[in-house]
């Protein structure tokens, strides 16, 4: 059984940090860690599709309003 590690990011649009997160998540698949990506906005493409196709779970936590304590 592998342990889960959650990688949190604001968005999954094109960008340096986003690209690095994708590389990290894909690399973790062959380790004892099972990556899960938590995205804090609805801006998820193009990277969410790539991650999901590779078998990495992507969870979206969009804000319901300006202040959203449930998020």
PDB file of C-alpha atoms in Angstrom:
ATOM      1  CA  UNK A   1       0.000   0.000   0.000  1.00  0.00           C
ATOM      2  CA  UNK A   2       1.370   3.423  -0.931  1.00  0.00           C
ATOM      3  CA  UNK A   3       0.984   6.549   1.178  1.00  0.00           C
ATOM      4  CA  UNK A   4      -0.814   9.521  -0.342  1.00  0.00           C
ATOM      5  CA  UNK A   5       0.827  12.897  -0.770  1.00  0.00           C
ATOM      6  CA  UNK A   6      -1.323  15.920  -1.645  1.00  0.00           C
ATOM      7  CA  UNK A   7       0.159  18.548  -3.943  1.00  0.00           C
ATOM      8  CA  UNK A   8      -1.722  21.860  -3.628  1.00  0.00           C
ATOM      9  CA  UNK A   9      -1.693  24.549  -6.334  1.00  0.00           C
ATOM     10  CA  UNK A  10      -3.802  27.595  -7.182  1.00  0.00           C
ATOM     11  CA  UNK A  11      -4.415  26.677 -10.828  1.00  0.00           C
ATOM     12  CA  UNK A  12      -3.334  24.164 -13.457  1.00  0.00           C
ATOM     13  CA  UNK A  13      -3.008  26.521 -16.427  1.00  0.00           C
ATOM     14  CA  UNK A  14       0.259  26.912 -18.392  1.00  0.00           C
ATOM     15  CA  UNK A  15       3.077  28.110 -16.195  1.00  0.00           C
ATOM     16  CA  UNK A  16       6.349  27.227 -14.543  1.00  0.00           C
ATOM     17  CA  UNK A  17       5.044  26.167 -11.128  1.00  0.00           C
ATOM     18  CA  UNK A  18       2.217  24.230 -12.743  1.00  0.00           C
ATOM     19  CA  UNK A  19       4.613  22.395 -15.050  1.00  0.00           C
ATOM     20  CA  UNK A  20       6.876  21.524 -12.128  1.00  0.00           C
ATOM     21  CA  UNK A  21       3.923  20.162 -10.157  1.00  0.00           C
ATOM     22  CA  UNK A  22       2.956  17.943 -13.108  1.00  0.00           C
ATOM     23  CA  UNK A  23       6.517  16.610 -13.394  1.00  0.00           C
ATOM     24  CA  UNK A  24       6.616  15.939  -9.640  1.00  0.00           C
ATOM     25  CA  UNK A  25       3.238  14.180  -9.624  1.00  0.00           C
ATOM     26  CA  UNK A  26       4.156  12.010 -12.602  1.00  0.00           C
ATOM     27  CA  UNK A  27       7.511  11.137 -11.046  1.00  0.00           C
ATOM     28  CA  UNK A  28       5.904  10.159  -7.739  1.00  0.00           C
ATOM     29  CA  UNK A  29       3.821   7.464  -9.453  1.00  0.00           C
ATOM     30  CA  UNK A  30       6.842   5.140  -9.484  1.00  0.00           C
ATOM     31  CA  UNK A  31       7.668   5.777  -5.810  1.00  0.00           C
ATOM     32  CA  UNK A  32       6.081   4.621  -2.547  1.00  0.00           C
ATOM     33  CA  UNK A  33       3.970   7.805  -2.660  1.00  0.00           C
ATOM     34  CA  UNK A  34       0.615   8.093  -4.425  1.00  0.00           C
ATOM     35  CA  UNK A  35       0.119  11.713  -5.588  1.00  0.00           C
ATOM     36  CA  UNK A  36      -3.187  13.576  -5.390  1.00  0.00           C
ATOM     37  CA  UNK A  37      -3.374  17.095  -6.845  1.00  0.00           C
ATOM     38  CA  UNK A  38      -5.603  19.680  -5.126  1.00  0.00           C
ATOM     39  CA  UNK A  39      -6.357  22.679  -7.352  1.00  0.00           C
ATOM     40  CA  UNK A  40      -7.829  25.761  -5.652  1.00  0.00           C
ATOM     41  CA  UNK A  41      -9.586  27.131  -8.751  1.00  0.00           C
ATOM     42  CA  UNK A  42     -11.531  26.008 -11.784  1.00  0.00           C
ATOM     43  CA  UNK A  43      -8.595  26.885 -14.053  1.00  0.00           C
ATOM     44  CA  UNK A  44      -7.427  23.329 -14.663  1.00  0.00           C
ATOM     45  CA  UNK A  45      -6.442  22.898 -18.293  1.00  0.00           C
ATOM     46  CA  UNK A  46      -4.248  21.814 -19.898  1.00  0.00           C
ATOM     47  CA  UNK A  47      -2.608  20.055 -16.965  1.00  0.00           C
ATOM     48  CA  UNK A  48      -5.574  18.366 -15.240  1.00  0.00           C
ATOM     49  CA  UNK A  49      -6.281  16.295 -18.336  1.00  0.00           C
ATOM     50  CA  UNK A  50      -2.655  15.202 -18.576  1.00  0.00           C
ATOM     51  CA  UNK A  51      -2.586  14.206 -14.917  1.00  0.00           C
ATOM     52  CA  UNK A  52      -5.861  12.295 -15.067  1.00  0.00           C
ATOM     53  CA  UNK A  53      -4.791  10.423 -18.213  1.00  0.00           C
ATOM     54  CA  UNK A  54      -1.664   9.345 -16.315  1.00  0.00           C
ATOM     55  CA  UNK A  55      -3.770   8.049 -13.420  1.00  0.00           C
ATOM     56  CA  UNK A  56      -3.178  10.926 -10.988  1.00  0.00           C
ATOM     57  CA  UNK A  57      -6.277  11.984  -9.044  1.00  0.00           C
ATOM     58  CA  UNK A  58      -7.119  15.691  -9.394  1.00  0.00           C
ATOM     59  CA  UNK A  59      -9.522  17.351  -6.934  1.00  0.00           C
ATOM     60  CA  UNK A  60     -10.935  20.821  -7.594  1.00  0.00           C
ATOM     61  CA  UNK A  61     -11.736  23.178  -4.686  1.00  0.00           C
ATOM     62  CA  UNK A  62     -13.294  26.272  -6.265  1.00  0.00           C
ATOM     63  CA  UNK A  63     -14.315  29.210  -4.108  1.00  0.00           C
ATOM     64  CA  UNK A  64     -18.043  29.727  -3.661  1.00  0.00           C
ATOM     65  CA  UNK A  65     -17.547  33.454  -3.005  1.00  0.00           C
ATOM     66  CA  UNK A  66     -15.062  35.996  -1.799  1.00  0.00           C
ATOM     67  CA  UNK A  67     -14.827  34.284   1.563  1.00  0.00           C
ATOM     68  CA  UNK A  68     -15.383  30.560   1.514  1.00  0.00           C
ATOM     69  CA  UNK A  69     -14.349  28.881   4.799  1.00  0.00           C
ATOM     70  CA  UNK A  70     -15.654  25.516   3.551  1.00  0.00           C
ATOM     71  CA  UNK A  71     -13.025  25.416   0.859  1.00  0.00           C
TER      72      UNK A  71
END
